[in-house]
Short mmCIF file of C-alpha atoms in Angstrom, two decimals:
data_model
loop_
_atom_site.label_atom_id
_atom_site.label_comp_id
_atom_site.label_asym_id
_atom_site.label_seq_id
_atom_site.Cartn_x
_atom_site.Cartn_y
_atom_site.Cartn_z
CA MET A 1 0.07 0.03 -0.17
CA LEU A 2 1.47 3.52 -1.27
CA ARG A 3 1.28 6.21 1.30
CA ALA A 4 1.51 10.02 0.55
CA ALA A 5 4.67 11.50 1.56
CA GLU A 6 4.36 13.65 4.53
CA PRO A 7 5.03 17.30 4.25
CA GLN A 8 8.07 18.63 5.79
CA ALA A 9 7.74 20.17 9.28
CA GLU A 10 7.91 23.58 9.54
CA SER A 11 9.58 25.13 12.61
CA PRO A 12 11.25 28.39 13.24
CA VAL A 13 14.99 28.17 12.19
CA TRP A 14 15.41 31.72 13.79
CA SER A 15 13.12 34.64 15.02
CA ILE A 16 13.81 38.32 15.70
CA GLY A 17 11.12 39.71 18.15
CA THR A 18 7.92 37.91 19.92
CA ALA A 19 4.83 37.29 18.37
CA ASP A 20 2.73 39.59 20.84
CA ARG A 21 1.45 42.30 18.41
CA ARG A 22 3.82 44.63 19.76
CA ALA A 23 7.13 46.14 19.17
CA SER A 24 8.32 46.58 22.73
CA GLU A 25 11.61 44.38 22.35
CA PHE A 26 12.97 46.44 19.68
CA ALA A 27 15.14 49.53 19.31
CA LEU A 28 13.51 53.01 19.84
CA ALA A 29 10.65 51.47 21.16
CA PRO A 30 7.93 52.51 22.55
CA ASP A 31 7.97 56.10 20.87
CA ARG A 32 11.25 57.17 19.76
CA PHE A 33 10.52 56.98 16.06
CA ARG A 34 11.78 60.51 15.52
CA ASP A 35 15.03 59.26 16.53
CA PHE A 36 15.33 56.78 13.68
CA LEU A 37 18.13 58.78 11.61
CA ALA A 38 20.10 59.83 14.73
CA ARG A 39 20.60 56.24 15.56
CA ASP A 40 21.78 55.72 12.10
CA PHE A 41 19.20 53.10 11.17
CA GLY A 42 17.89 52.41 7.66
CA TYR A 43 21.10 52.75 5.55
CA GLU A 44 22.20 49.93 3.27
CA ASP A 45 25.57 49.33 5.36
CA LYS A 46 23.66 48.71 8.52
CA CYS A 47 22.53 45.13 9.21
CA TYR A 48 21.04 42.83 11.66
CA LEU A 49 23.14 39.68 12.05
CA VAL A 50 21.18 36.56 13.27
CA GLY A 51 23.20 34.93 16.06
CA HIS A 52 25.04 38.17 16.70
CA SER A 53 22.96 41.02 16.75
CA ALA A 54 20.39 42.00 19.69
CA PRO A 55 16.94 43.32 18.84
CA GLU A 56 16.70 46.03 21.68
CA ARG A 57 19.96 47.36 20.13
CA ASP A 58 20.23 46.57 16.29
CA PHE A 59 16.93 46.42 15.06
CA PRO A 60 14.40 49.28 14.84
CA TYR A 61 10.61 48.92 15.91
CA VAL A 62 9.52 50.93 13.00
CA LEU A 63 10.73 51.54 9.37
CA PRO A 64 9.49 54.90 7.81
CA GLY A 65 8.33 55.17 4.38
CA PRO A 66 9.32 57.65 1.59
CA VAL A 67 6.35 59.98 2.85
CA ASP A 68 7.64 60.38 6.47
CA THR A 69 9.63 63.42 7.18
CA TRP A 70 10.99 62.03 10.42
CA GLY A 71 12.62 59.50 7.91
CA GLY A 72 14.46 62.07 6.05
CA THR A 73 12.24 63.28 3.27
CA TRP A 74 11.87 67.02 2.57
CA SER A 75 11.68 69.54 -0.01
CA THR A 76 15.44 70.03 0.00
CA ALA A 77 16.47 66.55 0.59
CA GLY A 78 13.95 64.83 -1.77
CA TRP A 79 12.40 61.65 -1.21
CA ARG A 80 14.16 59.06 1.08
CA THR A 81 13.81 55.36 1.28
CA HIS A 82 15.28 53.13 4.14
CA GLN A 83 15.80 49.46 4.56
CA VAL A 84 16.20 46.71 7.19
CA ASN A 85 19.14 44.08 6.37
CA VAL A 86 19.06 40.69 7.96
CA LEU A 87 21.81 38.40 7.32
CA PHE A 88 22.11 34.84 8.33
CA GLY A 89 24.07 31.66 7.56
CA LEU A 90 22.95 28.28 7.08
CA PRO A 91 24.84 24.88 7.01
CA SER A 92 25.69 22.79 3.72
CA GLY A 93 22.60 20.90 2.36
CA SER A 94 20.16 23.88 3.58
CA GLU A 95 19.74 24.56 -0.13
CA ALA A 96 17.43 21.39 -0.89
CA ALA A 97 14.79 22.47 1.67
CA ALA A 98 12.02 24.89 1.19
CA TYR A 99 11.28 27.65 3.67
CA ARG A 100 9.00 30.44 4.58
CA LEU A 101 9.69 34.09 5.68
CA LYS A 102 6.98 35.71 7.74
CA VAL A 103 7.17 39.20 8.54
CA ASP A 104 4.60 39.88 11.22
CA LEU A 105 3.53 43.72 11.68
CA ALA A 106 2.04 45.24 14.77
CA ASP A 107 0.48 48.13 12.76
CA TYR A 108 1.19 50.01 9.55
CA ALA A 109 0.14 53.62 8.41
CA LYS A 110 -3.23 54.10 7.19
CA VAL A 111 -3.27 57.83 5.84
CA PHE A 112 -0.75 56.82 3.33
CA PRO A 113 -0.81 53.02 3.15
CA PRO A 114 2.65 51.59 2.52
CA LEU A 115 4.01 49.34 -0.23
CA VAL A 116 6.44 46.99 1.25
CA LYS A 117 8.99 44.97 -0.71
CA ILE A 118 10.99 41.96 0.73
CA SER A 119 13.92 40.79 -1.14
CA VAL A 120 15.57 37.31 -0.03
CA ASN A 121 18.91 36.82 -1.90
CA ASP A 122 17.69 37.23 -5.65
CA ARG A 123 13.95 36.93 -5.21
CA ASP A 124 11.73 39.63 -4.54
CA ALA A 125 8.06 40.17 -3.29
CA GLU A 126 5.96 43.29 -2.95
CA PHE A 127 2.76 43.80 -0.36
CA ARG A 128 0.57 46.67 -0.65
CA LEU A 129 -1.16 47.24 2.59
CA GLU A 130 -4.68 48.66 2.18
CA ALA A 131 -6.75 49.76 5.01
CA PRO A 132 -10.66 50.54 5.34
CA GLY A 133 -11.61 53.81 4.08
CA HIS A 134 -8.19 54.46 2.63
CA ASN A 135 -7.75 53.17 -1.27
CA SER A 136 -4.05 54.02 -2.58
CA ASP A 137 -5.42 54.11 -5.99
CA ARG A 138 -7.73 57.02 -5.46
CA GLN A 139 -5.59 58.72 -2.83
CA ARG A 140 -3.77 62.03 -3.44
CA ARG A 141 -0.12 61.94 -3.98
CA PRO A 142 1.82 63.16 -1.21
CA SER A 143 4.00 66.07 -0.94
CA LEU A 144 7.74 66.14 0.22
CA THR A 145 6.65 68.27 3.51
CA GLU A 146 3.56 65.89 4.71
CA PRO A 147 2.79 66.75 8.49
CA VAL A 148 3.47 63.94 10.86
CA THR A 149 0.11 62.28 11.72
CA ASP A 150 -1.29 58.81 12.22
CA THR A 151 1.29 58.12 15.02
CA LEU A 152 -1.11 56.43 17.56
CA SER A 153 0.96 53.10 17.84
CA LEU A 154 4.27 54.48 17.12
CA ALA A 155 3.80 56.47 20.47
CA GLY A 156 3.20 53.13 22.28
CA ASP A 157 -0.79 52.99 21.93
CA TYR A 158 -1.94 49.96 20.26
CA SER A 159 -5.53 50.35 20.86
CA GLU A 160 -6.53 51.13 17.18
CA ALA A 161 -3.68 48.92 15.72
CA THR A 162 -4.51 46.52 12.62
CA PRO A 163 -1.72 43.80 12.75
CA ARG A 164 -0.51 42.17 9.60
CA SER A 165 1.49 39.24 8.53
CA LEU A 166 3.29 39.04 5.24
CA GLU A 167 4.34 35.49 4.16
CA PHE A 168 7.09 34.85 1.42
CA PRO A 169 7.30 31.25 0.53
CA LEU A 170 10.82 30.21 -0.39
CA PRO A 171 11.20 27.11 -2.89
CA ALA A 172 14.15 24.52 -2.56
CA GLY A 173 17.15 26.57 -3.93
CA ALA A 174 16.07 30.10 -2.91
CA LEU A 175 18.53 30.00 0.23
CA ARG A 176 21.98 28.95 0.10
CA PRO A 177 24.69 27.28 2.15
CA GLY A 178 26.53 29.94 3.90
CA GLY A 179 25.40 33.61 3.76
CA ASN A 180 21.95 34.95 2.92
CA GLU A 181 20.40 38.29 3.13
CA ILE A 182 16.93 39.75 3.49
CA VAL A 183 15.97 43.39 2.72
CA ILE A 184 12.85 45.06 3.87
CA THR A 185 11.95 48.37 2.57
CA VAL A 186 8.93 50.56 2.06
CA LEU A 187 8.81 51.84 -1.56
CA ASP A 188 5.75 53.84 -1.61
CA GLY A 189 3.54 55.32 1.42
CA SER A 190 4.08 55.60 5.13
CA TRP A 191 5.82 53.35 8.14
CA ILE A 192 5.34 49.81 9.17
CA LEU A 193 5.81 48.75 12.69
CA PHE A 194 7.47 45.46 13.49
CA ASP A 195 6.11 42.63 15.71
CA ARG A 196 8.41 39.47 14.78
CA ILE A 197 10.32 38.40 11.67
CA VAL A 198 10.83 34.57 11.50
CA LEU A 199 12.18 32.14 9.14
CA GLU A 200 10.32 28.64 9.15
CA GLY A 201 12.06 25.50 7.70
CA PRO A 202 12.63 21.82 8.46
CA ALA A 203 12.81 20.91 11.99
CA GLY A 204 16.47 20.67 13.12
CA THR A 205 17.79 23.28 10.94
CA GLN A 206 20.63 25.13 12.57
CA VAL A 207 21.80 28.60 11.89
CA VAL A 208 25.53 28.89 11.35
CA ARG A 209 26.81 31.36 14.15
CA PRO A 210 29.28 33.83 13.10
CA GLU A 211 32.68 34.09 15.05
CA ARG A 212 35.09 36.46 13.60
CA CYS A 213 33.42 37.57 10.49
CA PHE A 214 30.44 36.95 8.12
CA VAL A 215 30.75 36.52 4.25
CA ARG A 216 27.34 37.61 2.46
CA ARG A 217 28.54 36.00 -0.82
CA VAL A 218 31.47 35.35 -3.08
CA ASP A 219 31.15 35.74 -6.99
#
């Protein structure tokens, strides 16, 4: 008698944050979003290295969008986009398995809903986050000097927050042994507020913890 193959067990390979619909464990929380630039977050040379970095020090609780003047956009500076970079290593043989990346958000902007791009190595996915009463297709285009609004949850009040989970399936071959990179950015609109980022894969998969250095990729 033939039996169908059982699906691969999915368990957390690594996670950043706790799935509690809050961002209290991250840097700048609960309300210091205006210090995002001063703390040097958002640049391409800034990274969170799994197994080495700490959420409360190295991962910002919020990621601004181009609309947010507190993220650097202004009439004299132009549009500013920022990114969060996550680096991690996997052992040999990991490329044969499928994985799933989940980016859990505690909340996101409603006045100018964000367009989120997630890149995993050479694969990209985009997510337009809509909200009741706000349609991005019919909404006016923002200016370079929009006032700072829609910040209730950014100040630590989650009473009107709308959590959202973004899932990115990764087939076999998407991740590689050695260095892997995840980049999260807001291409359009306003901010996103993080809850947890987790990579799920076969049970027993271990992250290669860096010692003296981390090699992203060799070409």
